[in-house]
Amino acid sequence: MKNLKLILLGCLLFPSAILFAQQDTDHKYAKSLKDVLDEIQTRFHVKIKYNDAQVKGKEITYADWRFRNTVDETLANVLAPLDMKVNKESPGVYKLKDFEYNNWPIQDGWAKLDSIAKLYHDVKTWEQRKAILRPELYKALNLSPLPEKPNSKPIITPKRIYDGYSVENIAIEILPGLYINGSIYKPLNIKGKIPVILSPDGHWDKQRYRPDAQIRCATLARMGCMAYSYDLFAWGESLLQFKSEDHRTSLAQVVQTLGAIRILDYVLSLKETDPARVGISGGSGGGSHTVLMAAIDPRIKLSAPVVSVSSYFYGGCPCESGMPIHFVGGGTDNVEIAAMAAPNPQLLISDGSDWTAHMPEHDFPYLKKMYGYYGKSDLVENVHLPNDKHDYGPSKRFPLYRFVAKNFGLNIKSIEDKNGNIDESKVTIEKEPMMFVFGDHGQNLPADAVKGFTNLQHVFDTTPREALTK
């Protein structure tokens, strides 16, 4: 009787133990993921790296029926229903990961781009394709029509003067109570109309506060450009309103796109801005944002996505691929979206350590062909750095400066030393608090600023929409 009570108590406390022990169709031949992975390791003599959090509470139905003759087939069968996968680190060694929807095998990405390219064959059919894609991209972003623009004026901090340029911090209200924060770098001596370069950044630490981001924008200003550096959503000063985890949401892509549109509205309202010379350049996730903005907003006349564009990588953050922009027009990818900038000048910078490693082999020839439809194949360039890493360092910045100078008619010698080398040494690196719009501790954040992701969703859903779509 005592043993029976213990068994019944065990059944009440651990009902899953009975489920996994009972192997029949009534119980869907279910086993815990941990048990299945351990069995795969034993049967195929391999090692699978995983942690307890990855397998906790997960079960595989019809587990034994998913085994095949090889370990790779078996792992694919077992993990696919859970949207998980393994990476093969070395012979016989695997590591468990979540399914990476945004990352395709190289050949699959190339094949997809090839199938897309069959939809057009000249400038006429390509323009017809663009006419389909652009409005669908706005709809996919839930920005068709756009939310009404708030009537508030930008919040701008006092100007700091440096060697050949100035810096002001700025916040623009893009929805009621929602601000996009940044810094504007301008030449000290502005004569007539000057170019503008929007400078979104990627997911690197400190983002626009980083020395290399400051160097890039200040050097562009010393060349004669207005450079506008701005935060990602739930990054930088946006953290005064939201948590960092809010960035990894699909709404982040919407907010960042709307923010860039409102930044363009602002800079194009300034008397010193030349609307014929408006560009954008960001790296990594900022590069994905660069490509999207150059595709949807014809006010942008030059683009330079850095370490970002690939036919087999769609952007690893929801701020790049969270909204269904890649399903428009029957399916697209970031390379076709980049082609939508044609025939405006475009510089793509790639490296050998990330998803841009194969840019010269397949994706760039496609872009050359697309620009060739306009007879402008010389206006798209690729600087490929096979020994470089994923960053926006000097090897990436220097080609950007020369590209902007060439296409926007600026004097590159203004930032060169006597030997003709780019000289960034005259830039002053500011400490982070100097770049805040709302004070050292956020004390100047407007009282009506929306806080919290749920409140932001409500504001976005209830804000009236403009009568016309951009």
PDB file of N, CA, C and O in Angstrom, residues 372-431:
ATOM      1  N   GLY A 372      22.674  49.332 -64.864  1.00  0.00           N
ATOM      2  CA  GLY A 372      22.912  49.342 -66.302  1.00  0.00           C
ATOM      3  C   GLY A 372      21.644  49.569 -67.101  1.00  0.00           C
ATOM      4  O   GLY A 372      21.699  50.069 -68.236  1.00  0.00           O
ATOM      5  N   TYR A 373      20.492  49.184 -66.549  1.00  0.00           N
ATOM      6  CA  TYR A 373      19.224  49.468 -67.227  1.00  0.00           C
ATOM      7  C   TYR A 373      19.083  50.963 -67.512  1.00  0.00           C
ATOM      8  O   TYR A 373      18.433  51.355 -68.487  1.00  0.00           O
ATOM      9  N   TYR A 374      19.653  51.790 -66.638  1.00  0.00           N
ATOM     10  CA  TYR A 374      19.560  53.236 -66.800  1.00  0.00           C
ATOM     11  C   TYR A 374      20.780  53.808 -67.526  1.00  0.00           C
ATOM     12  O   TYR A 374      20.875  55.028 -67.703  1.00  0.00           O
ATOM     13  N   GLY A 375      21.703  52.938 -67.898  1.00  0.00           N
ATOM     14  CA  GLY A 375      22.962  53.414 -68.463  1.00  0.00           C
ATOM     15  C   GLY A 375      23.836  54.080 -67.423  1.00  0.00           C
ATOM     16  O   GLY A 375      24.660  54.948 -67.734  1.00  0.00           O
ATOM     17  N   LYS A 376      23.668  53.673 -66.145  1.00  0.00           N
ATOM     18  CA  LYS A 376      24.371  54.322 -65.029  1.00  0.00           C
ATOM     19  C   LYS A 376      25.117  53.295 -64.179  1.00  0.00           C
ATOM     20  O   LYS A 376      25.214  53.445 -62.956  1.00  0.00           O
ATOM     21  N   SER A 377      25.670  52.262 -64.779  1.00  0.00           N
ATOM     22  CA  SER A 377      26.316  51.213 -64.002  1.00  0.00           C
ATOM     23  C   SER A 377      27.512  51.720 -63.204  1.00  0.00           C
ATOM     24  O   SER A 377      27.925  51.102 -62.214  1.00  0.00           O
ATOM     25  N   ASP A 378      28.053  52.873 -63.600  1.00  0.00           N
ATOM     26  CA  ASP A 378      29.189  53.438 -62.877  1.00  0.00           C
ATOM     27  C   ASP A 378      28.774  54.115 -61.573  1.00  0.00           C
ATOM     28  O   ASP A 378      29.630  54.461 -60.747  1.00  0.00           O
ATOM     29  N   LEU A 379      27.471  54.298 -61.353  1.00  0.00           N
ATOM     30  CA  LEU A 379      26.998  54.985 -60.152  1.00  0.00           C
ATOM     31  C   LEU A 379      26.779  54.048 -58.969  1.00  0.00           C
ATOM     32  O   LEU A 379      26.424  54.502 -57.878  1.00  0.00           O
ATOM     33  N   VAL A 380      26.959  52.746 -59.163  1.00  0.00           N
ATOM     34  CA  VAL A 380      26.913  51.824 -58.039  1.00  0.00           C
ATOM     35  C   VAL A 380      28.299  51.220 -57.866  1.00  0.00           C
ATOM     36  O   VAL A 380      28.916  50.766 -58.823  1.00  0.00           O
ATOM     37  N   GLU A 381      28.808  51.264 -56.650  1.00  0.00           N
ATOM     38  CA  GLU A 381      30.165  50.800 -56.372  1.00  0.00           C
ATOM     39  C   GLU A 381      30.166  49.842 -55.189  1.00  0.00           C
ATOM     40  O   GLU A 381      29.311  49.927 -54.301  1.00  0.00           O
ATOM     41  N   ASN A 382      31.141  48.950 -55.197  1.00  0.00           N
ATOM     42  CA  ASN A 382      31.345  48.033 -54.074  1.00  0.00           C
ATOM     43  C   ASN A 382      32.802  48.109 -53.635  1.00  0.00           C
ATOM     44  O   ASN A 382      33.705  47.890 -54.432  1.00  0.00           O
ATOM     45  N   VAL A 383      33.001  48.444 -52.377  1.00  0.00           N
ATOM     46  CA  VAL A 383      34.326  48.339 -51.768  1.00  0.00           C
ATOM     47  C   VAL A 383      34.299  47.092 -50.897  1.00  0.00           C
ATOM     48  O   VAL A 383      33.606  47.062 -49.871  1.00  0.00           O
ATOM     49  N   HIS A 384      35.015  46.062 -51.354  1.00  0.00           N
ATOM     50  CA  HIS A 384      35.013  44.797 -50.615  1.00  0.00           C
ATOM     51  C   HIS A 384      36.336  44.644 -49.876  1.00  0.00           C
ATOM     52  O   HIS A 384      37.409  44.768 -50.466  1.00  0.00           O
ATOM     53  N   LEU A 385      36.241  44.367 -48.574  1.00  0.00           N
ATOM     54  CA  LEU A 385      37.412  44.287 -47.708  1.00  0.00           C
ATOM     55  C   LEU A 385      37.462  42.882 -47.097  1.00  0.00           C
ATOM     56  O   LEU A 385      36.971  42.655 -45.981  1.00  0.00           O
ATOM     57  N   PRO A 386      38.029  41.913 -47.813  1.00  0.00           N
ATOM     58  CA  PRO A 386      37.958  40.506 -47.393  1.00  0.00           C
ATOM     59  C   PRO A 386      38.633  40.209 -46.069  1.00  0.00           C
ATOM     60  O   PRO A 386      38.291  39.215 -45.415  1.00  0.00           O
ATOM     61  N   ASN A 387      39.565  41.038 -45.653  1.00  0.00           N
ATOM     62  CA  ASN A 387      40.268  40.796 -44.388  1.00  0.00           C
ATOM     63  C   ASN A 387      39.730  41.630 -43.240  1.00  0.00           C
ATOM     64  O   ASN A 387      40.292  41.605 -42.141  1.00  0.00           O
ATOM     65  N   ASP A 388      38.658  42.358 -43.495  1.00  0.00           N
ATOM     66  CA  ASP A 388      38.086  43.242 -42.470  1.00  0.00           C
ATOM     67  C   ASP A 388      37.024  42.542 -41.640  1.00  0.00           C
ATOM     68  O   ASP A 388      36.477  41.496 -42.031  1.00  0.00           O
ATOM     69  N   LYS A 389      36.703  43.183 -40.513  1.00  0.00           N
ATOM     70  CA  LYS A 389      35.656  42.704 -39.620  1.00  0.00           C
ATOM     71  C   LYS A 389      34.384  43.540 -39.783  1.00  0.00           C
ATOM     72  O   LYS A 389      34.326  44.481 -40.573  1.00  0.00           O
ATOM     73  N   HIS A 390      33.378  43.179 -39.002  1.00  0.00           N
ATOM     74  CA  HIS A 390      32.067  43.822 -39.051  1.00  0.00           C
ATOM     75  C   HIS A 390      32.108  45.093 -38.216  1.00  0.00           C
ATOM     76  O   HIS A 390      31.873  45.080 -37.006  1.00  0.00           O
ATOM     77  N   ASP A 391      32.421  46.220 -38.838  1.00  0.00           N
ATOM     78  CA  ASP A 391      32.501  47.488 -38.127  1.00  0.00           C
ATOM     79  C   ASP A 391      32.314  48.637 -39.115  1.00  0.00           C
ATOM     80  O   ASP A 391      32.056  48.419 -40.300  1.00  0.00           O
ATOM     81  N   TYR A 392      32.443  49.874 -38.599  1.00  0.00           N
ATOM     82  CA  TYR A 392      32.423  51.056 -39.461  1.00  0.00           C
ATOM     83  C   TYR A 392      33.707  51.841 -39.182  1.00  0.00           C
ATOM     84  O   TYR A 392      33.680  53.034 -38.874  1.00  0.00           O
ATOM     85  N   GLY A 393      34.830  51.140 -39.291  1.00  0.00           N
ATOM     86  CA  GLY A 393      36.126  51.719 -39.004  1.00  0.00           C
ATOM     87  C   GLY A 393      36.655  52.574 -40.144  1.00  0.00           C
ATOM     88  O   GLY A 393      35.967  52.828 -41.142  1.00  0.00           O
ATOM     89  N   PRO A 394      37.915  53.006 -40.039  1.00  0.00           N
ATOM     90  CA  PRO A 394      38.503  53.888 -41.059  1.00  0.00           C
ATOM     91  C   PRO A 394      38.467  53.307 -42.469  1.00  0.00           C
ATOM     92  O   PRO A 394      38.267  54.056 -43.433  1.00  0.00           O
ATOM     93  N   SER A 395      38.664  52.003 -42.595  1.00  0.00           N
ATOM     94  CA  SER A 395      38.671  51.390 -43.925  1.00  0.00           C
ATOM     95  C   SER A 395      37.314  51.494 -44.605  1.00  0.00           C
ATOM     96  O   SER A 395      37.222  51.386 -45.837  1.00  0.00           O
ATOM     97  N   LYS A 396      36.259  51.691 -43.822  1.00  0.00           N
ATOM     98  CA  LYS A 396      34.920  51.908 -44.379  1.00  0.00           C
ATOM     99  C   LYS A 396      34.615  53.404 -44.508  1.00  0.00           C
ATOM    100  O   LYS A 396      33.959  53.832 -45.465  1.00  0.00           O
ATOM    101  N   ARG A 397      35.065  54.179 -43.543  1.00  0.00           N
ATOM    102  CA  ARG A 397      34.750  55.613 -43.569  1.00  0.00           C
ATOM    103  C   ARG A 397      35.443  56.330 -44.731  1.00  0.00           C
ATOM    104  O   ARG A 397      34.836  57.191 -45.386  1.00  0.00           O
ATOM    105  N   PHE A 398      36.697  55.987 -44.986  1.00  0.00           N
ATOM    106  CA  PHE A 398      37.446  56.698 -46.025  1.00  0.00           C
ATOM    107  C   PHE A 398      36.790  56.561 -47.396  1.00  0.00           C
ATOM    108  O   PHE A 398      36.641  57.567 -48.119  1.00  0.00           O
ATOM    109  N   PRO A 399      36.365  55.349 -47.816  1.00  0.00           N
ATOM    110  CA  PRO A 399      35.646  55.262 -49.092  1.00  0.00           C
ATOM    111  C   PRO A 399      34.347  56.064 -49.100  1.00  0.00           C
ATOM    112  O   PRO A 399      33.954  56.617 -50.132  1.00  0.00           O
ATOM    113  N   LEU A 400      33.672  56.126 -47.943  1.00  0.00           N
ATOM    114  CA  LEU A 400      32.440  56.922 -47.862  1.00  0.00           C
ATOM    115  C   LEU A 400      32.734  58.380 -48.154  1.00  0.00           C
ATOM    116  O   LEU A 400      32.030  59.015 -48.948  1.00  0.00           O
ATOM    117  N   TYR A 401      33.753  58.939 -47.512  1.00  0.00           N
ATOM    118  CA  TYR A 401      34.078  60.350 -47.722  1.00  0.00           C
ATOM    119  C   TYR A 401      34.341  60.635 -49.203  1.00  0.00           C
ATOM    120  O   TYR A 401      33.841  61.626 -49.753  1.00  0.00           O
ATOM    121  N   ARG A 402      35.122  59.775 -49.831  1.00  0.00           N
ATOM    122  CA  ARG A 402      35.472  59.999 -51.236  1.00  0.00           C
ATOM    123  C   ARG A 402      34.251  59.847 -52.148  1.00  0.00           C
ATOM    124  O   ARG A 402      34.086  60.588 -53.115  1.00  0.00           O
ATOM    125  N   PHE A 403      33.378  58.907 -51.803  1.00  0.00           N
ATOM    126  CA  PHE A 403      32.159  58.692 -52.597  1.00  0.00           C
ATOM    127  C   PHE A 403      31.232  59.904 -52.493  1.00  0.00           C
ATOM    128  O   PHE A 403      30.683  60.375 -53.501  1.00  0.00           O
ATOM    129  N   VAL A 404      31.048  60.410 -51.280  1.00  0.00           N
ATOM    130  CA  VAL A 404      30.189  61.577 -51.073  1.00  0.00           C
ATOM    131  C   VAL A 404      30.784  62.800 -51.776  1.00  0.00           C
ATOM    132  O   VAL A 404      30.065  63.554 -52.453  1.00  0.00           O
ATOM    133  N   ALA A 405      32.092  62.983 -51.636  1.00  0.00           N
ATOM    134  CA  ALA A 405      32.739  64.134 -52.277  1.00  0.00           C
ATOM    135  C   ALA A 405      32.569  64.081 -53.792  1.00  0.00           C
ATOM    136  O   ALA A 405      32.247  65.092 -54.434  1.00  0.00           O
ATOM    137  N   LYS A 406      32.768  62.902 -54.371  1.00  0.00           N
ATOM    138  CA  LYS A 406      32.671  62.757 -55.820  1.00  0.00           C
ATOM    139  C   LYS A 406      31.255  63.022 -56.325  1.00  0.00           C
ATOM    140  O   LYS A 406      31.068  63.720 -57.331  1.00  0.00           O
ATOM    141  N   ASN A 407      30.260  62.475 -55.641  1.00  0.00           N
ATOM    142  CA  ASN A 407      28.892  62.547 -56.152  1.00  0.00           C
ATOM    143  C   ASN A 407      28.119  63.779 -55.698  1.00  0.00           C
ATOM    144  O   ASN A 407      27.114  64.130 -56.322  1.00  0.00           O
ATOM    145  N   PHE A 408      28.589  64.430 -54.649  1.00  0.00           N
ATOM    146  CA  PHE A 408      27.928  65.656 -54.193  1.00  0.00           C
ATOM    147  C   PHE A 408      28.776  66.898 -54.444  1.00  0.00           C
ATOM    148  O   PHE A 408      28.463  67.986 -53.951  1.00  0.00           O
ATOM    149  N   GLY A 409      29.851  66.749 -55.210  1.00  0.00           N
ATOM    150  CA  GLY A 409      30.640  67.901 -55.629  1.00  0.00           C
ATOM    151  C   GLY A 409      31.350  68.618 -54.508  1.00  0.00           C
ATOM    152  O   GLY A 409      31.400  69.855 -54.489  1.00  0.00           O
ATOM    153  N   LEU A 410      31.931  67.872 -53.571  1.00  0.00           N
ATOM    154  CA  LEU A 410      32.649  68.471 -52.452  1.00  0.00           C
ATOM    155  C   LEU A 410      34.161  68.323 -52.647  1.00  0.00           C
ATOM    156  O   LEU A 410      34.625  67.462 -53.396  1.00  0.00           O
ATOM    157  N   ASN A 411      34.911  69.111 -51.945  1.00  0.00           N
ATOM    158  CA  ASN A 411      36.365  69.115 -52.065  1.00  0.00           C
ATOM    159  C   ASN A 411      36.977  68.145 -51.060  1.00  0.00           C
ATOM    160  O   ASN A 411      37.065  68.451 -49.862  1.00  0.00           O
ATOM    161  N   ILE A 412      37.401  66.987 -51.517  1.00  0.00           N
ATOM    162  CA  ILE A 412      37.964  65.985 -50.616  1.00  0.00           C
ATOM    163  C   ILE A 412      39.263  66.474 -49.981  1.00  0.00           C
ATOM    164  O   ILE A 412      39.639  66.030 -48.894  1.00  0.00           O
ATOM    165  N   LYS A 413      39.930  67.404 -50.631  1.00  0.00           N
ATOM    166  CA  LYS A 413      41.199  67.916 -50.098  1.00  0.00           C
ATOM    167  C   LYS A 413      41.007  68.632 -48.764  1.00  0.00           C
ATOM    168  O   LYS A 413      41.959  68.805 -47.994  1.00  0.00           O
ATOM    169  N   SER A 414      39.775  69.028 -48.471  1.00  0.00           N
ATOM    170  CA  SER A 414      39.521  69.739 -47.217  1.00  0.00           C
ATOM    171  C   SER A 414      39.720  68.844 -46.002  1.00  0.00           C
ATOM    172  O   SER A 414      39.863  69.344 -44.874  1.00  0.00           O
ATOM    173  N   ILE A 415      39.760  67.520 -46.207  1.00  0.00           N
ATOM    174  CA  ILE A 415      39.988  66.613 -45.074  1.00  0.00           C
ATOM    175  C   ILE A 415      41.214  65.735 -45.306  1.00  0.00           C
ATOM    176  O   ILE A 415      41.384  64.721 -44.632  1.00  0.00           O
ATOM    177  N   GLU A 416      42.056  66.115 -46.255  1.00  0.00           N
ATOM    178  CA  GLU A 416      43.283  65.364 -46.515  1.00  0.00           C
ATOM    179  C   GLU A 416      44.490  66.087 -45.931  1.00  0.00           C
ATOM    180  O   GLU A 416      44.498  67.324 -45.806  1.00  0.00           O
ATOM    181  N   ASP A 417      45.519  65.301 -45.604  1.00  0.00           N
ATOM    182  CA  ASP A 417      46.773  65.922 -45.190  1.00  0.00           C
ATOM    183  C   ASP A 417      47.610  66.234 -46.430  1.00  0.00           C
ATOM    184  O   ASP A 417      47.169  66.023 -47.568  1.00  0.00           O
ATOM    185  N   LYS A 418      48.829  66.712 -46.219  1.00  0.00           N
ATOM    186  CA  LYS A 418      49.657  67.138 -47.346  1.00  0.00           C
ATOM    187  C   LYS A 418      50.074  65.976 -48.249  1.00  0.00           C
ATOM    188  O   LYS A 418      50.475  66.183 -49.393  1.00  0.00           O
ATOM    189  N   ASN A 419      49.932  64.751 -47.740  1.00  0.00           N
ATOM    190  CA  ASN A 419      50.276  63.575 -48.544  1.00  0.00           C
ATOM    191  C   ASN A 419      49.067  62.967 -49.245  1.00  0.00           C
ATOM    192  O   ASN A 419      49.168  61.916 -49.867  1.00  0.00           O
ATOM    193  N   GLY A 420      47.924  63.614 -49.120  1.00  0.00           N
ATOM    194  CA  GLY A 420      46.721  63.118 -49.779  1.00  0.00           C
ATOM    195  C   GLY A 420      45.992  62.042 -49.005  1.00  0.00           C
ATOM    196  O   GLY A 420      45.101  61.373 -49.547  1.00  0.00           O
ATOM    197  N   ASN A 421      46.316  61.859 -47.730  1.00  0.00           N
ATOM    198  CA  ASN A 421      45.639  60.872 -46.888  1.00  0.00           C
ATOM    199  C   ASN A 421      44.523  61.530 -46.090  1.00  0.00           C
ATOM    200  O   ASN A 421      44.642  62.685 -45.676  1.00  0.00           O
ATOM    201  N   ILE A 422      43.434  60.795 -45.875  1.00  0.00           N
ATOM    202  CA  ILE A 422      42.335  61.311 -45.065  1.00  0.00           C
ATOM    203  C   ILE A 422      42.846  61.586 -43.655  1.00  0.00           C
ATOM    204  O   ILE A 422      43.498  60.743 -43.027  1.00  0.00           O
ATOM    205  N   ASP A 423      42.530  62.765 -43.145  1.00  0.00           N
ATOM    206  CA  ASP A 423      42.980  63.177 -41.817  1.00  0.00           C
ATOM    207  C   ASP A 423      41.755  63.432 -40.931  1.00  0.00           C
ATOM    208  O   ASP A 423      41.030  64.400 -41.126  1.00  0.00           O
ATOM    209  N   GLU A 424      41.536  62.553 -39.949  1.00  0.00           N
ATOM    210  CA  GLU A 424      40.415  62.700 -39.016  1.00  0.00           C
ATOM    211  C   GLU A 424      40.865  63.255 -37.660  1.00  0.00           C
ATOM    212  O   GLU A 424      40.057  63.328 -36.722  1.00  0.00           O
ATOM    213  N   SER A 425      42.111  63.644 -37.567  1.00  0.00           N
ATOM    214  CA  SER A 425      42.683  64.011 -36.270  1.00  0.00           C
ATOM    215  C   SER A 425      42.127  65.303 -35.692  1.00  0.00           C
ATOM    216  O   SER A 425      42.284  65.563 -34.494  1.00  0.00           O
ATOM    217  N   LYS A 426      41.478  66.110 -36.500  1.00  0.00           N
ATOM    218  CA  LYS A 426      40.975  67.398 -36.017  1.00  0.00           C
ATOM    219  C   LYS A 426      39.584  67.304 -35.388  1.00  0.00           C
ATOM    220  O   LYS A 426      39.007  68.318 -34.997  1.00  0.00           O
ATOM    221  N   VAL A 427      39.080  66.091 -35.300  1.00  0.00           N
ATOM    222  CA  VAL A 427      37.755  65.883 -34.693  1.00  0.00           C
ATOM    223  C   VAL A 427      37.890  65.799 -33.177  1.00  0.00           C
ATOM    224  O   VAL A 427      38.775  65.125 -32.646  1.00  0.00           O
ATOM    225  N   THR A 428      37.002  66.470 -32.478  1.00  0.00           N
ATOM    226  CA  THR A 428      36.948  66.408 -31.017  1.00  0.00           C
ATOM    227  C   THR A 428      35.944  65.346 -30.591  1.00  0.00           C
ATOM    228  O   THR A 428      34.777  65.389 -31.007  1.00  0.00           O
ATOM    229  N   ILE A 429      36.381  64.397 -29.789  1.00  0.00           N
ATOM    230  CA  ILE A 429      35.478  63.351 -29.294  1.00  0.00           C
ATOM    231  C   ILE A 429      34.795  63.852 -28.028  1.00  0.00           C
ATOM    232  O   ILE A 429      35.448  64.145 -27.021  1.00  0.00           O
ATOM    233  N   GLU A 430      33.490  63.987 -28.093  1.00  0.00           N
ATOM    234  CA  GLU A 430      32.732  64.480 -26.947  1.00  0.00           C
ATOM    235  C   GLU A 430      32.419  63.352 -25.975  1.00  0.00           C
ATOM    236  O   GLU A 430      32.235  62.198 -26.371  1.00  0.00           O
ATOM    237  N   LYS A 431      32.334  63.704 -24.694  1.00  0.00           N
ATOM    238  CA  LYS A 431      31.876  62.742 -23.709  1.00  0.00           C
ATOM    239  C   LYS A 431      30.359  62.556 -23.848  1.00  0.00           C
ATOM    240  O   LYS A 431      29.639  63.474 -24.241  1.00  0.00           O
TER     241      LYS A 431
END
